[in-house]
mmCIF file of C-alpha atoms in Angstrom:
data_model
loop_
_atom_site.group_PDB
_atom_site.id
_atom_site.type_symbol
_atom_site.label_atom_id
_atom_site.label_comp_id
_atom_site.label_asym_id
_atom_site.label_seq_id
_atom_site.Cartn_x
_atom_site.Cartn_y
_atom_site.Cartn_z
ATOM 1 C CA MET A 1 23.430 12.181 -11.086
ATOM 2 C CA SER A 2 22.256 15.965 -10.305
ATOM 3 C CA VAL A 3 19.233 17.513 -11.869
ATOM 4 C CA SER A 4 21.016 19.085 -14.604
ATOM 5 C CA ALA A 5 22.697 16.048 -15.518
ATOM 6 C CA ALA A 6 19.400 14.260 -15.671
ATOM 7 C CA VAL A 7 18.072 16.853 -17.964
ATOM 8 C CA ARG A 8 21.028 16.873 -20.043
ATOM 9 C CA ASN A 9 20.955 12.829 -20.370
ATOM 10 C CA PRO A 10 17.332 11.487 -19.381
ATOM 11 C CA ARG A 11 18.060 8.199 -20.863
ATOM 12 C CA ALA A 12 21.220 7.621 -18.632
ATOM 13 C CA PHE A 13 19.235 8.869 -15.702
ATOM 14 C CA VAL A 14 16.265 6.451 -16.153
ATOM 15 C CA GLY A 15 18.551 3.629 -16.875
ATOM 16 C CA GLY A 16 20.513 4.254 -13.536
ATOM 17 C CA LYS A 17 17.465 4.444 -11.666
ATOM 18 C CA TRP A 18 15.956 1.077 -13.140
ATOM 19 C CA ASN A 19 19.252 -0.782 -12.518
ATOM 20 C CA ARG A 20 19.035 0.323 -8.970
ATOM 21 C CA PHE A 21 15.265 -0.929 -8.815
ATOM 22 C CA LYS A 22 16.410 -4.266 -10.037
ATOM 23 C CA MET A 23 19.351 -4.248 -7.711
ATOM 24 C CA LEU A 24 16.873 -3.615 -4.617
ATOM 25 C CA LEU A 25 14.602 -6.395 -5.805
ATOM 26 C CA LEU A 26 17.157 -8.957 -6.746
ATOM 27 C CA ASP A 27 20.263 -8.239 -5.207
ATOM 28 C CA PRO A 28 19.371 -6.283 -1.823
ATOM 29 C CA ASP A 29 22.680 -7.064 -0.151
ATOM 30 C CA ARG A 30 24.515 -5.388 -2.898
ATOM 31 C CA PHE A 31 21.969 -2.381 -2.928
ATOM 32 C CA PHE A 32 22.279 -1.719 0.830
ATOM 33 C CA GLU A 33 25.975 -2.002 0.750
ATOM 34 C CA GLU A 34 26.514 0.543 -2.175
ATOM 35 C CA LYS A 35 23.573 3.004 -0.925
ATOM 36 C CA ALA A 36 24.994 6.045 0.469
ATOM 37 C CA SER A 37 23.856 7.161 4.021
ATOM 38 C CA THR A 38 22.551 10.398 4.389
ATOM 39 C CA ASP A 39 20.752 12.560 7.257
ATOM 40 C CA ARG A 40 17.666 13.366 5.035
ATOM 41 C CA ILE A 41 14.697 10.970 4.923
ATOM 42 C CA TRP A 42 12.726 12.707 1.861
ATOM 43 C CA ASN A 43 13.574 9.999 -0.696
ATOM 44 C CA GLU A 44 12.055 7.187 1.407
ATOM 45 C CA VAL A 45 9.097 9.475 2.092
ATOM 46 C CA ILE A 46 8.496 10.048 -1.548
ATOM 47 C CA VAL A 47 8.863 6.307 -2.163
ATOM 48 C CA LEU A 48 6.229 5.319 0.200
ATOM 49 C CA LEU A 49 3.919 8.180 -1.155
ATOM 50 C CA ILE A 50 4.431 6.426 -4.717
ATOM 51 C CA ILE A 51 3.486 3.151 -3.137
ATOM 52 C CA GLY A 52 0.449 4.613 -1.574
ATOM 53 C CA LEU A 53 -0.733 6.566 -4.580
ATOM 54 C CA VAL A 54 -0.641 3.398 -6.803
ATOM 55 C CA GLY A 55 -2.954 1.628 -4.186
ATOM 56 C CA ALA A 56 -5.168 4.817 -4.329
ATOM 57 C CA ALA A 57 -5.440 5.111 -7.934
ATOM 58 C CA GLY A 58 -7.971 2.108 -8.351
ATOM 59 C CA ILE A 59 -10.021 2.817 -5.390
ATOM 60 C CA LEU A 60 -10.291 6.691 -6.171
ATOM 61 C CA TYR A 61 -11.685 5.541 -9.674
ATOM 62 C CA VAL A 62 -13.985 3.150 -7.953
ATOM 63 C CA GLY A 63 -15.183 6.180 -5.658
ATOM 64 C CA GLN A 64 -15.708 8.309 -8.506
ATOM 65 C CA GLU A 65 -17.987 5.521 -10.134
ATOM 66 C CA PHE A 66 -19.709 5.086 -6.917
ATOM 67 C CA MET A 67 -20.645 8.688 -6.944
ATOM 68 C CA SER A 68 -22.153 8.429 -10.482
ATOM 69 C CA ASN A 69 -25.036 6.672 -8.628
ATOM 70 C CA PHE A 70 -25.490 9.484 -5.977
ATOM 71 C CA VAL A 71 -25.762 13.223 -5.868
ATOM 72 C CA THR A 72 -25.033 15.416 -2.920
ATOM 73 C CA ASN A 73 -27.773 18.106 -4.072
ATOM 74 C CA ALA A 74 -31.416 17.429 -4.903
ATOM 75 C CA VAL A 75 -31.261 19.960 -7.696
ATOM 76 C CA ASP A 76 -28.816 18.151 -9.597
ATOM 77 C CA ARG A 77 -30.541 14.865 -9.139
ATOM 78 C CA SER A 78 -30.903 12.728 -12.468
ATOM 79 C CA GLN A 79 -32.613 9.524 -13.217
ATOM 80 C CA GLY A 80 -31.346 6.643 -11.349
ATOM 81 C CA GLN A 81 -29.132 8.761 -8.831
ATOM 82 C CA VAL A 82 -30.060 8.603 -5.064
ATOM 83 C CA VAL A 83 -29.713 12.121 -3.070
ATOM 84 C CA ILE A 84 -27.257 11.790 -0.208
ATOM 85 C CA ALA A 85 -25.584 14.102 2.454
ATOM 86 C CA GLY A 86 -22.405 15.996 1.099
ATOM 87 C CA GLU A 87 -20.204 14.598 3.789
ATOM 88 C CA ARG A 88 -21.069 11.120 2.789
ATOM 89 C CA GLY A 89 -20.241 11.828 -0.975
ATOM 90 C CA LEU A 90 -17.002 13.220 0.115
ATOM 91 C CA ARG A 91 -16.027 10.156 2.379
ATOM 92 C CA ILE A 92 -16.996 7.922 -0.536
ATOM 93 C CA GLN A 93 -14.720 9.636 -3.120
ATOM 94 C CA VAL A 94 -11.723 10.146 -0.883
ATOM 95 C CA TYR A 95 -11.879 6.621 0.631
ATOM 96 C CA GLY A 96 -8.840 5.732 -1.618
ATOM 97 C CA LEU A 97 -6.546 7.962 0.229
ATOM 98 C CA ARG A 98 -6.515 5.426 2.952
ATOM 99 C CA SER A 99 -3.788 3.654 0.875
ATOM 100 C CA ILE A 100 -1.473 6.534 1.332
ATOM 101 C CA VAL A 101 -2.057 6.807 5.116
ATOM 102 C CA GLY A 102 -1.542 2.812 5.230
ATOM 103 C CA ALA A 103 1.711 2.790 3.542
ATOM 104 C CA TYR A 104 3.200 5.068 6.237
ATOM 105 C CA VAL A 105 1.556 3.028 8.926
ATOM 106 C CA LEU A 106 3.025 -0.072 7.518
ATOM 107 C CA TRP A 107 6.177 1.801 7.519
ATOM 108 C CA GLY A 108 6.048 2.656 11.126
ATOM 109 C CA PHE A 109 4.759 -0.883 12.114
ATOM 110 C CA PHE A 110 7.767 -2.820 10.422
ATOM 111 C CA THR A 111 10.511 0.082 11.503
ATOM 112 C CA LEU A 112 9.606 -0.579 15.183
ATOM 113 C CA GLY A 113 9.171 -4.360 14.803
ATOM 114 C CA TYR A 114 12.525 -4.655 12.945
ATOM 115 C CA TYR A 115 14.362 -2.381 15.492
ATOM 116 C CA ALA A 116 12.903 -3.857 18.493
ATOM 117 C CA LEU A 117 13.582 -7.372 17.608
ATOM 118 C CA SER A 118 16.953 -7.106 16.057
ATOM 119 C CA TRP A 119 18.048 -5.364 19.393
ATOM 120 C CA LEU A 120 18.180 -8.919 20.868
ATOM 121 C CA TYR A 121 21.061 -9.741 18.589
ATOM 122 C CA SER A 122 22.813 -6.388 18.271
ATOM 123 C CA ASP A 123 22.667 -2.718 19.690
ATOM 124 C CA TYR A 124 24.450 -1.451 16.608
ATOM 125 C CA GLY A 125 22.550 0.913 14.170
ATOM 126 C CA SER A 126 20.125 3.717 15.124
ATOM 127 C CA LEU A 127 16.219 3.617 14.832
ATOM 128 C CA PHE A 128 16.585 6.418 12.206
ATOM 129 C CA GLU A 129 18.714 4.216 9.884
ATOM 130 C CA THR A 130 16.204 1.442 10.510
ATOM 131 C CA ALA A 131 13.637 3.545 9.096
ATOM 132 C CA LYS A 132 15.390 4.702 6.188
ATOM 133 C CA LEU A 133 16.102 1.101 5.031
ATOM 134 C CA THR A 134 12.656 -0.185 6.023
ATOM 135 C CA ALA A 135 10.967 2.199 3.637
ATOM 136 C CA TRP A 136 13.290 0.497 0.712
ATOM 137 C CA THR A 137 12.026 -2.960 2.126
ATOM 138 C CA LEU A 138 8.285 -1.941 1.225
ATOM 139 C CA VAL A 139 8.956 -1.203 -2.400
ATOM 140 C CA PRO A 140 7.364 -4.876 -3.582
ATOM 141 C CA VAL A 141 4.427 -3.635 -1.813
ATOM 142 C CA VAL A 142 3.806 -1.381 -5.008
ATOM 143 C CA PHE A 143 3.126 -4.729 -6.964
ATOM 144 C CA THR A 144 0.537 -5.619 -4.328
ATOM 145 C CA ASN A 145 -1.206 -2.064 -4.610
ATOM 146 C CA LEU A 146 -0.930 -2.335 -8.491
ATOM 147 C CA VAL A 147 -2.893 -5.636 -8.595
ATOM 148 C CA LYS A 148 -5.544 -4.305 -5.980
ATOM 149 C CA SER A 149 -5.983 -1.298 -8.011
ATOM 150 C CA ILE A 150 -6.370 -3.201 -11.569
ATOM 151 C CA ALA A 151 -8.764 -5.625 -9.805
ATOM 152 C CA ALA A 152 -10.765 -2.759 -8.461
ATOM 153 C CA VAL A 153 -11.302 -0.981 -11.693
ATOM 154 C CA VAL A 154 -12.293 -4.380 -13.485
ATOM 155 C CA VAL A 155 -14.694 -5.087 -10.809
ATOM 156 C CA ILE A 156 -16.523 -1.641 -11.175
ATOM 157 C CA THR A 157 -16.369 -1.741 -14.822
ATOM 158 C CA GLN A 158 -18.290 -4.916 -15.028
ATOM 159 C CA GLU A 159 -21.033 -2.860 -13.661
ATOM 160 C CA THR A 160 -22.245 -5.577 -11.365
ATOM 161 C CA LEU A 161 -21.368 -3.918 -8.031
ATOM 162 C CA ILE A 162 -24.149 -1.363 -8.194
ATOM 163 C CA GLU A 163 -27.020 -1.585 -10.814
ATOM 164 C CA SER A 164 -29.006 1.522 -12.018
ATOM 165 C CA PRO A 165 -31.244 2.446 -10.317
ATOM 166 C CA VAL A 166 -29.742 1.716 -6.984
ATOM 167 C CA PRO A 167 -31.080 -1.144 -5.101
ATOM 168 C CA THR A 168 -33.340 -0.360 -2.210
ATOM 169 C CA GLU A 169 -31.020 -2.218 0.373
ATOM 170 C CA ILE A 170 -27.980 -0.148 -0.801
ATOM 171 C CA GLU A 171 -29.630 3.131 -0.705
ATOM 172 C CA ASP A 172 -30.980 2.541 2.752
ATOM 173 C CA GLU A 173 -27.555 1.527 3.978
ATOM 174 C CA VAL A 174 -25.734 4.643 2.490
ATOM 175 C CA LYS A 175 -28.578 7.223 3.535
ATOM 176 C CA ARG A 176 -28.505 5.883 7.253
ATOM 177 C CA GLY A 177 -25.717 5.936 9.908
ATOM 178 C CA ALA A 178 -22.537 8.038 10.060
ATOM 179 C CA ALA A 179 -20.902 9.223 6.781
ATOM 180 C CA GLY A 180 -17.809 6.880 7.325
ATOM 181 C CA ASP A 181 -20.063 3.965 7.561
ATOM 182 C CA SER A 182 -21.800 4.673 4.316
ATOM 183 C CA ALA A 183 -18.423 4.566 2.505
ATOM 184 C CA SER A 184 -17.335 1.535 4.536
ATOM 185 C CA TYR A 185 -20.442 -0.263 3.450
ATOM 186 C CA LEU A 186 -19.973 0.455 -0.350
ATOM 187 C CA TYR A 187 -16.277 -0.571 -0.195
ATOM 188 C CA GLY A 188 -16.988 -3.546 1.779
ATOM 189 C CA LEU A 189 -19.327 -4.645 -1.416
ATOM 190 C CA LEU A 190 -16.179 -3.942 -3.348
ATOM 191 C CA TYR A 191 -13.867 -6.292 -1.383
ATOM 192 C CA GLU A 192 -16.432 -8.998 -1.302
ATOM 193 C CA GLU A 193 -16.040 -9.585 -4.914
ATOM 194 C CA PRO A 194 -14.250 -12.749 -6.052
ATOM 195 C CA ILE A 195 -11.866 -10.710 -8.246
ATOM 196 C CA MET A 196 -11.011 -8.323 -5.307
ATOM 197 C CA LEU A 197 -10.384 -11.257 -2.899
ATOM 198 C CA GLY A 198 -8.089 -13.102 -5.409
ATOM 199 C CA ALA A 199 -6.141 -9.756 -5.848
ATOM 200 C CA LEU A 200 -5.660 -9.264 -2.195
ATOM 201 C CA ALA A 201 -4.521 -12.958 -1.818
ATOM 202 C CA VAL A 202 -2.149 -12.606 -4.662
ATOM 203 C CA GLY A 203 -0.947 -9.210 -3.053
ATOM 204 C CA LEU A 204 0.245 -11.087 0.046
ATOM 205 C CA VAL A 205 2.953 -12.894 -1.767
ATOM 206 C CA PHE A 206 4.780 -9.887 -2.285
ATOM 207 C CA PHE A 207 4.983 -9.304 1.434
ATOM 208 C CA ILE A 208 7.244 -12.385 1.168
ATOM 209 C CA TRP A 209 9.510 -10.736 -1.135
ATOM 210 C CA SER A 210 9.484 -7.606 1.151
ATOM 211 C CA GLY A 211 10.640 -10.050 3.822
ATOM 212 C CA TYR A 212 13.390 -10.971 1.798
ATOM 213 C CA ILE A 213 14.610 -7.702 1.231
ATOM 214 C CA ALA A 214 14.239 -6.659 4.888
ATOM 215 C CA ALA A 215 16.307 -9.545 6.089
ATOM 216 C CA HIS A 216 19.224 -7.990 4.209
ATOM 217 C CA ALA A 217 18.369 -4.614 5.296
ATOM 218 C CA VAL A 218 18.370 -5.592 9.201
ATOM 219 C CA ALA A 219 21.523 -7.385 8.567
ATOM 220 C CA HIS A 220 23.279 -4.286 7.267
ATOM 221 C CA ILE A 221 21.950 -2.079 9.907
ATOM 222 C CA ARG A 222 22.766 -4.342 12.847
ATOM 223 C CA ASP A 223 25.709 -6.027 11.470
ATOM 224 C CA ILE A 224 24.293 -9.257 12.227
ATOM 225 C CA PRO A 225 24.147 -12.549 9.907
ATOM 226 C CA VAL A 226 21.469 -12.752 7.507
ATOM 227 C CA SER A 227 20.346 -16.006 8.906
ATOM 228 C CA ASP A 228 19.345 -14.194 12.411
ATOM 229 C CA ALA A 229 18.065 -11.219 10.256
ATOM 230 C CA TYR A 230 15.339 -13.578 8.875
ATOM 231 C CA LYS A 231 14.247 -14.542 12.360
ATOM 232 C CA VAL A 232 13.798 -10.832 13.212
ATOM 233 C CA VAL A 233 11.980 -10.105 9.956
ATOM 234 C CA ALA A 234 9.633 -13.248 10.477
ATOM 235 C CA VAL A 235 7.848 -11.962 13.485
ATOM 236 C CA PRO A 236 6.274 -8.757 12.392
ATOM 237 C CA LEU A 237 6.017 -10.148 8.783
ATOM 238 C CA VAL A 238 3.889 -12.950 9.686
ATOM 239 C CA ALA A 239 2.013 -10.948 12.249
ATOM 240 C CA TYR A 240 0.877 -8.756 9.357
ATOM 241 C CA VAL A 241 0.248 -11.459 7.053
ATOM 242 C CA LEU A 242 -1.896 -13.391 9.613
ATOM 243 C CA TRP A 243 -3.974 -10.267 10.220
ATOM 244 C CA SER A 244 -4.447 -9.521 6.510
ATOM 245 C CA ILE A 245 -5.584 -13.129 6.191
ATOM 246 C CA ASN A 246 -8.220 -12.528 8.675
ATOM 247 C CA ASN A 247 -9.396 -9.475 7.094
ATOM 248 C CA LEU A 248 -9.591 -11.401 3.666
ATOM 249 C CA LEU A 249 -11.579 -14.339 5.186
ATOM 250 C CA GLY A 250 -13.942 -11.714 6.889
ATOM 251 C CA HIS A 251 -14.659 -10.139 3.254
ATOM 252 C CA ALA A 252 -15.210 -13.635 1.750
ATOM 253 C CA GLY A 253 -17.621 -14.317 4.687
ATOM 254 C CA VAL A 254 -15.872 -17.143 6.273
ATOM 255 C CA LEU A 255 -15.313 -15.440 9.552
#
Protein backbone atom coordinates (compact mmCIF):
# COMPACT_ATOMS: atom_id res chain seq x y z
CA MET A 1 0.00 0.00 0.00
CA SER A 2 1.40 3.43 -0.96
CA VAL A 3 1.91 6.29 1.49
CA SER A 4 -1.03 8.22 0.05
CA ALA A 5 -3.27 5.16 0.39
CA ALA A 6 -2.13 4.72 4.00
CA VAL A 7 -3.09 8.32 4.73
CA ARG A 8 -6.51 7.88 3.13
CA ASN A 9 -7.23 4.62 4.92
CA PRO A 10 -4.96 4.26 7.98
CA ARG A 11 -7.11 1.54 9.52
CA ALA A 12 -6.63 -0.75 6.52
CA PHE A 13 -2.92 0.06 6.46
CA VAL A 14 -2.40 -0.80 10.14
CA GLY A 15 -4.59 -3.90 9.81
CA GLY A 16 -2.57 -5.10 6.85
CA LYS A 17 0.72 -4.61 8.69
CA TRP A 18 -0.66 -6.39 11.76
CA ASN A 19 -1.75 -9.37 9.66
CA ARG A 20 1.71 -9.57 8.08
CA PHE A 21 3.27 -9.44 11.54
CA LYS A 22 1.09 -12.31 12.78
CA MET A 23 1.85 -14.29 9.63
CA LEU A 24 5.60 -13.89 10.20
CA LEU A 25 5.34 -15.10 13.80
CA LEU A 26 2.82 -17.92 13.28
CA ASP A 27 3.14 -18.95 9.63
CA PRO A 28 6.64 -17.99 8.49
CA ASP A 29 6.60 -20.36 5.54
CA ARG A 30 3.67 -18.47 4.00
CA PHE A 31 5.24 -15.12 4.94
CA PHE A 32 8.46 -15.83 3.06
CA GLU A 33 6.60 -17.33 0.11
CA GLU A 34 4.48 -14.20 -0.27
CA LYS A 35 7.20 -11.66 0.54
CA ALA A 36 8.20 -9.74 -2.59
CA SER A 37 11.93 -9.79 -3.36
CA THR A 38 13.54 -6.35 -3.85
CA ASP A 39 17.07 -4.99 -4.17
CA ARG A 40 16.47 -2.60 -1.28
CA ILE A 41 17.26 -3.41 2.33
CA TRP A 42 15.91 -0.30 4.08
CA ASN A 43 12.86 -2.08 5.52
CA GLU A 44 15.11 -4.63 7.21
CA VAL A 45 17.40 -1.90 8.56
CA ILE A 46 14.37 -0.11 10.05
CA VAL A 47 13.02 -3.33 11.58
CA LEU A 48 16.33 -3.90 13.36
CA LEU A 49 16.42 -0.28 14.50
CA ILE A 50 13.00 -0.70 16.11
CA ILE A 51 14.15 -3.92 17.82
CA GLY A 52 17.19 -2.10 19.19
CA LEU A 53 15.22 0.94 20.32
CA VAL A 54 12.81 -1.20 22.33
CA GLY A 55 15.78 -2.63 24.21
CA ALA A 56 17.43 0.76 24.60
CA ALA A 57 14.35 2.52 25.99
CA GLY A 58 14.42 1.02 29.48
CA ILE A 59 18.20 1.21 29.80
CA LEU A 60 18.26 4.87 28.71
CA TYR A 61 15.69 5.59 31.42
CA VAL A 62 17.93 3.84 33.94
CA GLY A 63 20.83 6.00 32.75
CA GLN A 64 18.87 9.16 33.48
CA GLU A 65 18.00 7.83 36.94
CA PHE A 66 21.65 6.99 37.59
CA MET A 67 22.61 10.53 36.64
CA SER A 68 20.19 11.94 39.21
CA ASN A 69 22.83 10.84 41.73
CA PHE A 70 25.74 12.37 39.82
CA VAL A 71 26.61 15.75 38.37
CA THR A 72 29.36 16.73 35.91
CA ASN A 73 29.84 20.27 37.24
CA ALA A 74 30.62 20.99 40.90
CA VAL A 75 28.75 24.30 40.63
CA ASP A 76 25.50 22.43 39.92
CA ARG A 77 25.94 19.97 42.76
CA SER A 78 23.01 19.49 45.14
CA GLN A 79 22.64 17.38 48.27
CA GLY A 80 23.38 13.69 47.78
CA GLN A 81 24.99 14.14 44.35
CA VAL A 82 28.52 13.04 43.47
CA VAL A 83 30.69 15.06 41.08
CA ILE A 84 32.08 13.00 38.19
CA ALA A 85 33.83 13.80 34.92
CA GLY A 86 31.62 14.83 32.00
CA GLU A 87 32.71 11.88 29.87
CA ARG A 88 31.70 9.47 32.63
CA GLY A 89 28.26 11.05 32.77
CA LEU A 90 27.86 10.80 29.00
CA ARG A 91 28.86 7.12 28.98
CA ILE A 92 26.35 6.38 31.74
CA GLN A 93 23.54 8.18 29.91
CA VAL A 94 24.09 6.65 26.45
CA TYR A 95 24.93 3.11 27.61
CA GLY A 96 21.50 1.91 26.49
CA LEU A 97 22.33 2.65 22.85
CA ARG A 98 24.39 -0.54 22.91
CA SER A 99 21.08 -2.38 22.39
CA ILE A 100 20.77 -0.78 18.96
CA VAL A 101 24.30 -1.75 18.00
CA GLY A 102 23.64 -5.22 19.40
CA ALA A 103 20.66 -5.73 17.07
CA TYR A 104 22.88 -5.17 14.04
CA VAL A 105 25.66 -7.34 15.47
CA LEU A 106 23.15 -10.19 15.92
CA TRP A 107 22.01 -9.64 12.35
CA GLY A 108 25.54 -10.03 11.05
CA PHE A 109 26.32 -13.04 13.23
CA PHE A 110 23.23 -15.02 12.28
CA THR A 111 23.38 -14.00 8.61
CA LEU A 112 26.95 -15.29 8.23
CA GLY A 113 26.19 -18.39 10.29
CA TYR A 114 23.08 -19.34 8.33
CA TYR A 115 24.71 -18.61 4.98
CA ALA A 116 27.91 -20.53 5.65
CA LEU A 117 26.29 -23.60 7.19
CA SER A 118 23.44 -23.81 4.68
CA TRP A 119 26.03 -23.85 1.88
CA LEU A 120 26.72 -27.44 2.96
CA TYR A 121 23.22 -28.34 1.71
CA SER A 122 22.81 -26.03 -1.28
CA ASP A 123 24.54 -23.20 -3.11
CA TYR A 124 21.24 -21.70 -4.23
CA GLY A 125 20.53 -18.17 -2.98
CA SER A 126 22.84 -15.27 -2.16
CA LEU A 127 24.33 -13.70 0.96
CA PHE A 128 22.24 -10.58 0.30
CA GLU A 129 19.00 -12.60 0.27
CA THR A 130 20.09 -14.37 3.44
CA ALA A 131 20.76 -11.03 5.14
CA LYS A 132 17.35 -9.65 4.17
CA LEU A 133 15.38 -12.62 5.49
CA THR A 134 17.57 -13.05 8.57
CA ALA A 135 16.54 -9.56 9.67
CA TRP A 136 12.91 -10.68 9.74
CA THR A 137 13.78 -13.80 11.73
CA LEU A 138 14.95 -11.53 14.55
CA VAL A 139 11.53 -9.91 15.03
CA PRO A 140 10.76 -12.07 18.15
CA VAL A 141 13.79 -10.44 19.78
CA VAL A 142 11.64 -7.34 20.17
CA PHE A 143 9.82 -9.25 22.95
CA THR A 144 13.19 -10.10 24.54
CA ASN A 145 14.11 -6.42 24.56
CA LEU A 146 10.67 -5.38 25.79
CA VAL A 147 10.92 -7.71 28.79
CA LYS A 148 14.43 -6.40 29.51
CA SER A 149 13.35 -2.76 29.29
CA ILE A 150 10.34 -3.28 31.57
CA ALA A 151 12.49 -5.14 34.13
CA ALA A 152 15.11 -2.37 34.08
CA VAL A 153 12.49 0.30 34.78
CA VAL A 154 10.95 -1.79 37.57
CA VAL A 155 14.35 -2.29 39.22
CA ILE A 156 15.38 1.37 39.07
CA THR A 157 12.01 2.65 40.32
CA GLN A 158 12.31 0.48 43.44
CA GLU A 159 15.16 2.81 44.48
CA THR A 160 17.17 -0.02 46.01
CA LEU A 161 19.98 -0.01 43.43
CA ILE A 162 21.54 3.31 44.40
CA GLU A 163 20.55 5.03 47.60
CA SER A 164 20.82 8.74 48.35
CA PRO A 165 23.41 9.69 49.38
CA VAL A 166 25.42 7.42 47.10
CA PRO A 167 27.22 4.65 49.06
CA THR A 168 30.97 5.24 49.38
CA GLU A 169 31.94 2.03 47.55
CA ILE A 170 29.81 2.97 44.53
CA GLU A 171 31.13 6.54 44.53
CA ASP A 172 34.73 5.28 44.57
CA GLU A 173 34.12 2.81 41.74
CA VAL A 174 32.44 5.42 39.56
CA LYS A 175 35.15 8.04 40.12
CA ARG A 176 38.18 5.87 39.43
CA GLY A 177 39.20 4.09 36.24
CA ALA A 178 38.17 4.79 32.66
CA ALA A 179 34.83 6.37 31.80
CA GLY A 180 33.59 3.20 30.15
CA ASP A 181 34.46 1.19 33.26
CA SER A 182 32.29 3.46 35.42
CA ALA A 183 29.26 2.87 33.21
CA SER A 184 29.92 -0.87 33.05
CA TYR A 185 30.15 -1.03 36.84
CA LEU A 186 26.83 0.73 37.38
CA TYR A 187 24.97 -1.33 34.81
CA GLY A 188 26.62 -4.44 36.19
CA LEU A 189 24.80 -3.69 39.45
CA LEU A 190 21.55 -3.46 37.47
CA TYR A 191 22.07 -6.83 35.80
CA GLU A 192 22.83 -8.48 39.14
CA GLU A 193 19.31 -7.71 40.38
CA PRO A 194 17.06 -10.83 40.54
CA ILE A 195 14.33 -9.16 38.46
CA MET A 196 16.81 -8.41 35.67
CA LEU A 197 18.28 -11.91 35.83
CA GLY A 198 14.79 -13.36 35.47
CA ALA A 199 14.01 -11.04 32.56
CA LEU A 200 17.21 -12.02 30.76
CA ALA A 201 16.41 -15.71 31.26
CA VAL A 202 12.85 -15.28 29.95
CA GLY A 203 14.20 -13.30 27.01
CA LEU A 204 16.21 -16.26 25.78
CA VAL A 205 12.98 -18.18 25.15
CA PHE A 206 12.12 -15.82 22.32
CA PHE A 207 15.31 -16.81 20.51
CA ILE A 208 13.80 -20.28 20.12
CA TRP A 209 10.89 -18.60 18.35
CA SER A 210 13.41 -16.74 16.23
CA GLY A 211 15.03 -20.06 15.32
CA TYR A 212 11.68 -21.47 14.24
CA ILE A 213 11.20 -18.55 11.84
CA ALA A 214 14.83 -18.74 10.71
CA ALA A 215 14.48 -22.39 9.69
CA HIS A 216 11.72 -21.45 7.25
CA ALA A 217 13.77 -18.51 5.99
CA VAL A 218 16.82 -20.69 5.30
CA ALA A 219 14.64 -23.33 3.65
CA HIS A 220 13.17 -20.65 1.41
CA ILE A 221 16.51 -19.07 0.48
CA ARG A 222 18.42 -22.29 -0.16
CA ASP A 223 15.46 -24.33 -1.44
CA ILE A 224 16.16 -27.13 1.02
CA PRO A 225 13.83 -29.14 3.32
CA VAL A 226 12.86 -27.41 6.55
CA SER A 227 14.25 -30.41 8.45
CA ASP A 228 17.73 -29.62 7.07
CA ALA A 229 17.23 -25.92 7.71
CA TYR A 230 16.61 -26.63 11.42
CA LYS A 231 20.04 -28.27 11.58
CA VAL A 232 21.60 -25.20 10.00
CA VAL A 233 19.85 -22.78 12.34
CA ALA A 234 20.56 -24.82 15.46
CA VAL A 235 24.33 -24.31 15.37
CA PRO A 236 24.59 -20.49 15.60
CA LEU A 237 21.44 -20.29 17.72
CA VAL A 238 22.71 -22.75 20.34
CA ALA A 239 26.11 -21.02 20.31
CA TYR A 240 24.47 -17.67 21.04
CA VAL A 241 22.18 -19.08 23.75
CA LEU A 242 25.12 -20.78 25.50
CA TRP A 243 27.10 -17.53 25.37
CA SER A 244 24.11 -15.67 26.83
CA ILE A 245 23.68 -18.25 29.60
CA ASN A 246 27.35 -17.88 30.45
CA ASN A 247 26.89 -14.11 30.78
CA LEU A 248 23.71 -14.63 32.81
CA LEU A 249 25.47 -16.94 35.26
CA GLY A 250 28.29 -14.40 35.48
CA HIS A 251 25.85 -11.66 36.49
CA ALA A 252 24.31 -14.05 39.01
CA GLY A 253 27.74 -14.64 40.55
CA VAL A 254 27.75 -18.34 39.68
CA LEU A 255 30.72 -18.06 37.30
